[in-house]
mmCIF file of C-alpha atoms in Angstrom:
data_model
loop_
_atom_site.group_PDB
_atom_site.id
_atom_site.type_symbol
_atom_site.label_atom_id
_atom_site.label_comp_id
_atom_site.label_asym_id
_atom_site.label_seq_id
_atom_site.Cartn_x
_atom_site.Cartn_y
_atom_site.Cartn_z
ATOM 1 C CA UNK A 46 -27.784 65.440 -60.413
ATOM 2 C CA UNK A 47 -28.656 63.793 -63.736
ATOM 3 C CA UNK A 48 -26.477 60.806 -62.841
ATOM 4 C CA UNK A 49 -28.297 60.464 -59.494
ATOM 5 C CA UNK A 50 -31.640 60.333 -61.291
ATOM 6 C CA UNK A 51 -30.363 57.864 -63.889
ATOM 7 C CA UNK A 52 -28.888 55.595 -61.210
ATOM 8 C CA UNK A 53 -32.083 55.720 -59.164
ATOM 9 C CA UNK A 54 -34.205 55.003 -62.232
ATOM 10 C CA UNK A 55 -32.104 51.946 -63.113
ATOM 11 C CA UNK A 56 -32.376 50.627 -59.542
ATOM 12 C CA UNK A 57 -36.131 51.302 -59.368
ATOM 13 C CA UNK A 58 -36.700 49.542 -62.689
ATOM 14 C CA UNK A 59 -34.698 46.569 -61.410
ATOM 15 C CA UNK A 60 -36.804 46.470 -58.243
ATOM 16 C CA UNK A 61 -39.936 46.170 -60.363
ATOM 17 C CA UNK A 62 -38.369 43.240 -62.215
ATOM 18 C CA UNK A 63 -37.407 41.489 -58.973
ATOM 19 C CA UNK A 64 -40.446 42.181 -56.805
ATOM 20 C CA UNK A 65 -43.119 40.150 -58.595
ATOM 21 C CA UNK A 66 -45.545 37.599 -57.265
ATOM 22 C CA UNK A 67 -46.696 34.291 -58.696
ATOM 23 C CA UNK A 68 -49.969 34.831 -56.833
ATOM 24 C CA UNK A 69 -51.308 37.379 -54.365
ATOM 25 C CA UNK A 70 -54.180 36.815 -51.932
ATOM 26 C CA UNK A 71 -55.568 38.148 -48.649
ATOM 27 C CA UNK A 72 -53.126 36.070 -46.592
ATOM 28 C CA UNK A 73 -50.201 37.518 -48.554
ATOM 29 C CA UNK A 74 -51.571 41.027 -48.002
ATOM 30 C CA UNK A 75 -51.889 40.411 -44.257
ATOM 31 C CA UNK A 76 -48.336 39.035 -44.007
ATOM 32 C CA UNK A 77 -46.906 41.897 -46.096
ATOM 33 C CA UNK A 78 -48.818 44.524 -44.127
ATOM 34 C CA UNK A 79 -47.462 43.226 -40.850
ATOM 35 C CA UNK A 80 -43.924 43.075 -42.242
ATOM 36 C CA UNK A 81 -44.232 46.700 -43.382
ATOM 37 C CA UNK A 82 -45.486 47.674 -39.926
ATOM 38 C CA UNK A 83 -42.544 45.873 -38.299
ATOM 39 C CA UNK A 84 -40.040 47.580 -40.631
ATOM 40 C CA UNK A 85 -41.566 50.988 -39.923
ATOM 41 C CA UNK A 86 -41.413 50.433 -36.176
ATOM 42 C CA UNK A 87 -37.812 49.156 -36.408
ATOM 43 C CA UNK A 88 -36.905 52.383 -38.243
ATOM 44 C CA UNK A 89 -38.976 54.692 -36.047
ATOM 45 C CA UNK A 90 -41.113 55.701 -39.032
ATOM 46 C CA UNK A 91 -44.626 56.945 -38.319
ATOM 47 C CA UNK A 92 -46.434 55.850 -41.468
ATOM 48 C CA UNK A 93 -49.825 54.818 -42.762
ATOM 49 C CA UNK A 94 -49.853 51.548 -44.710
ATOM 50 C CA UNK A 95 -52.318 50.477 -47.391
ATOM 51 C CA UNK A 96 -52.445 47.346 -49.539
ATOM 52 C CA UNK A 97 -55.212 47.413 -52.120
ATOM 53 C CA UNK A 98 -56.332 45.568 -55.184
ATOM 54 C CA UNK A 99 -58.020 47.639 -57.875
ATOM 55 C CA UNK A 100 -61.436 47.065 -56.299
ATOM 56 C CA UNK A 101 -60.842 46.670 -52.558
ATOM 57 C CA UNK A 102 -58.618 47.400 -49.594
ATOM 58 C CA UNK A 103 -56.951 44.293 -48.184
ATOM 59 C CA UNK A 104 -54.873 45.879 -45.399
ATOM 60 C CA UNK A 105 -54.796 49.340 -43.891
ATOM 61 C CA UNK A 106 -53.224 50.570 -40.666
ATOM 62 C CA UNK A 107 -51.522 53.602 -39.193
ATOM 63 C CA UNK A 108 -48.686 53.962 -36.740
ATOM 64 C CA UNK A 109 -48.919 56.551 -33.973
ATOM 65 C CA UNK A 110 -47.737 59.921 -35.259
ATOM 66 C CA UNK A 111 -49.501 59.913 -38.614
ATOM 67 C CA UNK A 112 -52.282 62.286 -39.645
ATOM 68 C CA UNK A 113 -55.307 62.253 -41.903
ATOM 69 C CA UNK A 114 -53.097 63.807 -44.595
ATOM 70 C CA UNK A 115 -51.322 60.462 -44.931
ATOM 71 C CA UNK A 116 -54.530 58.798 -46.146
ATOM 72 C CA UNK A 117 -54.824 61.444 -48.860
ATOM 73 C CA UNK A 118 -51.202 60.921 -49.933
ATOM 74 C CA UNK A 119 -51.840 57.167 -50.062
ATOM 75 C CA UNK A 120 -54.895 57.684 -52.287
ATOM 76 C CA UNK A 121 -52.960 59.868 -54.722
ATOM 77 C CA UNK A 122 -49.850 57.620 -54.843
ATOM 78 C CA UNK A 123 -52.035 54.509 -55.257
ATOM 79 C CA UNK A 124 -53.874 56.188 -58.142
ATOM 80 C CA UNK A 125 -50.541 56.833 -59.870
ATOM 81 C CA UNK A 126 -49.440 53.208 -59.480
ATOM 82 C CA UNK A 127 -52.749 51.829 -60.723
ATOM 83 C CA UNK A 128 -52.801 54.191 -63.702
ATOM 84 C CA UNK A 129 -49.177 53.755 -64.855
ATOM 85 C CA UNK A 130 -48.264 50.303 -63.428
ATOM 86 C CA UNK A 131 -45.000 51.634 -61.971
ATOM 87 C CA UNK A 132 -43.907 52.770 -58.538
ATOM 88 C CA UNK A 133 -44.848 56.352 -57.785
ATOM 89 C CA UNK A 134 -41.183 57.089 -57.039
ATOM 90 C CA UNK A 135 -40.009 55.728 -60.400
ATOM 91 C CA UNK A 136 -42.602 57.886 -62.148
ATOM 92 C CA UNK A 137 -41.414 60.925 -60.172
ATOM 93 C CA UNK A 138 -37.719 60.271 -60.864
ATOM 94 C CA UNK A 139 -38.395 59.863 -64.592
ATOM 95 C CA UNK A 140 -40.371 63.115 -64.651
ATOM 96 C CA UNK A 141 -37.624 64.953 -62.743
ATOM 97 C CA UNK A 142 -34.989 63.710 -65.181
ATOM 98 C CA UNK A 143 -37.134 64.882 -68.126
ATOM 99 C CA UNK A 144 -37.919 68.217 -66.405
ATOM 100 C CA UNK A 145 -41.631 67.587 -66.878
ATOM 101 C CA UNK A 146 -44.616 67.733 -64.569
ATOM 102 C CA UNK A 147 -47.120 64.944 -64.036
ATOM 103 C CA UNK A 148 -50.001 66.924 -65.519
ATOM 104 C CA UNK A 149 -48.083 67.764 -68.701
ATOM 105 C CA UNK A 150 -46.531 64.317 -69.177
ATOM 106 C CA UNK A 151 -49.368 62.002 -68.171
ATOM 107 C CA UNK A 152 -52.462 64.172 -67.673
ATOM 108 C CA UNK A 153 -52.413 63.351 -63.956
ATOM 109 C CA UNK A 154 -54.060 66.154 -61.973
ATOM 110 C CA UNK A 155 -52.319 66.977 -58.692
ATOM 111 C CA UNK A 156 -55.623 66.647 -56.846
ATOM 112 C CA UNK A 157 -55.828 62.911 -57.629
ATOM 113 C CA UNK A 158 -52.275 61.718 -58.344
ATOM 114 C CA UNK A 159 -48.874 61.994 -56.652
ATOM 115 C CA UNK A 160 -45.501 61.043 -58.092
ATOM 116 C CA UNK A 161 -43.760 60.890 -54.726
ATOM 117 C CA UNK A 162 -42.199 57.749 -53.286
ATOM 118 C CA UNK A 163 -44.256 55.239 -51.346
ATOM 119 C CA UNK A 164 -46.512 53.522 -53.892
ATOM 120 C CA UNK A 165 -45.440 50.240 -55.501
ATOM 121 C CA UNK A 166 -47.356 47.993 -57.898
ATOM 122 C CA UNK A 167 -48.466 44.508 -56.917
ATOM 123 C CA UNK A 168 -47.142 42.777 -60.019
ATOM 124 C CA UNK A 169 -48.126 39.222 -60.870
ATOM 125 C CA UNK A 170 -46.108 37.343 -63.475
ATOM 126 C CA UNK A 171 -48.114 36.953 -66.673
ATOM 127 C CA UNK A 172 -50.864 39.274 -65.455
ATOM 128 C CA UNK A 173 -49.379 42.680 -64.639
ATOM 129 C CA UNK A 174 -50.433 45.186 -62.007
ATOM 130 C CA UNK A 175 -53.384 44.027 -59.898
ATOM 131 C CA UNK A 176 -53.029 46.481 -57.027
ATOM 132 C CA UNK A 177 -50.712 48.687 -55.013
ATOM 133 C CA UNK A 178 -48.770 48.697 -51.771
ATOM 134 C CA UNK A 179 -48.599 52.250 -50.489
ATOM 135 C CA UNK A 180 -47.153 53.992 -47.450
ATOM 136 C CA UNK A 181 -47.006 57.627 -46.393
ATOM 137 C CA UNK A 182 -45.520 59.510 -43.499
ATOM 138 C CA UNK A 183 -41.776 59.978 -43.905
ATOM 139 C CA UNK A 184 -39.657 61.506 -46.700
ATOM 140 C CA UNK A 185 -40.518 59.950 -50.060
ATOM 141 C CA UNK A 186 -37.264 58.039 -50.538
ATOM 142 C CA UNK A 187 -37.720 56.373 -47.137
ATOM 143 C CA UNK A 188 -41.405 55.656 -47.863
ATOM 144 C CA UNK A 189 -40.305 53.879 -51.036
ATOM 145 C CA UNK A 190 -37.483 51.975 -49.316
ATOM 146 C CA UNK A 191 -39.845 50.662 -46.628
ATOM 147 C CA UNK A 192 -42.187 49.248 -49.281
ATOM 148 C CA UNK A 193 -39.368 47.758 -51.375
ATOM 149 C CA UNK A 194 -37.756 46.175 -48.308
ATOM 150 C CA UNK A 195 -41.108 44.759 -47.175
ATOM 151 C CA UNK A 196 -41.818 43.263 -50.581
ATOM 152 C CA UNK A 197 -38.301 41.810 -50.692
ATOM 153 C CA UNK A 198 -38.851 40.139 -47.303
ATOM 154 C CA UNK A 199 -42.206 38.617 -48.196
ATOM 155 C CA UNK A 200 -40.899 37.421 -51.576
ATOM 156 C CA UNK A 201 -37.536 36.299 -50.123
ATOM 157 C CA UNK A 202 -35.645 38.381 -52.692
ATOM 158 C CA UNK A 203 -32.256 40.017 -52.205
ATOM 159 C CA UNK A 204 -32.428 43.498 -53.727
ATOM 160 C CA UNK A 205 -28.628 43.714 -53.838
ATOM 161 C CA UNK A 206 -27.586 46.437 -56.301
ATOM 162 C CA UNK A 207 -31.245 47.415 -56.792
ATOM 163 C CA UNK A 208 -31.459 48.813 -53.234
ATOM 164 C CA UNK A 209 -31.539 52.606 -53.140
ATOM 165 C CA UNK A 210 -28.752 54.395 -51.320
ATOM 166 C CA UNK A 211 -29.712 56.545 -48.328
#
């Protein structure tokens, strides 16, 4: 189990190195949001999708089969990304490996933060985290994979060894 966590953590860290933008604007958000929607529909995943900067929502949609709970999960995962500047899944994997909870390790109350897969930072070279791409609706590993694959498509990046196994 420890090796699984360590392998995942290495791949997730590599994804964050690879999936960075030179610039990010409303047109990029629109294109990415539609790519994420296409990926979800290709995979039969009923998810809610949110792309937000720190101060505003740029793209938000749901696919048939989601519920209002998905919006709450998005809020909590997005909060984690914006607070720690890492994907919510990477944060969760690191905590699991350390056998620590999010409240103890980072003072992140469960009511406002979630360390489950599906939230990924919008990272701009030389600037850092300016927002988050977040999905919710399927198991956390799949939520994360949808976001990573969507970012890879819009950035034209091959994740290669950084792709998570199923």
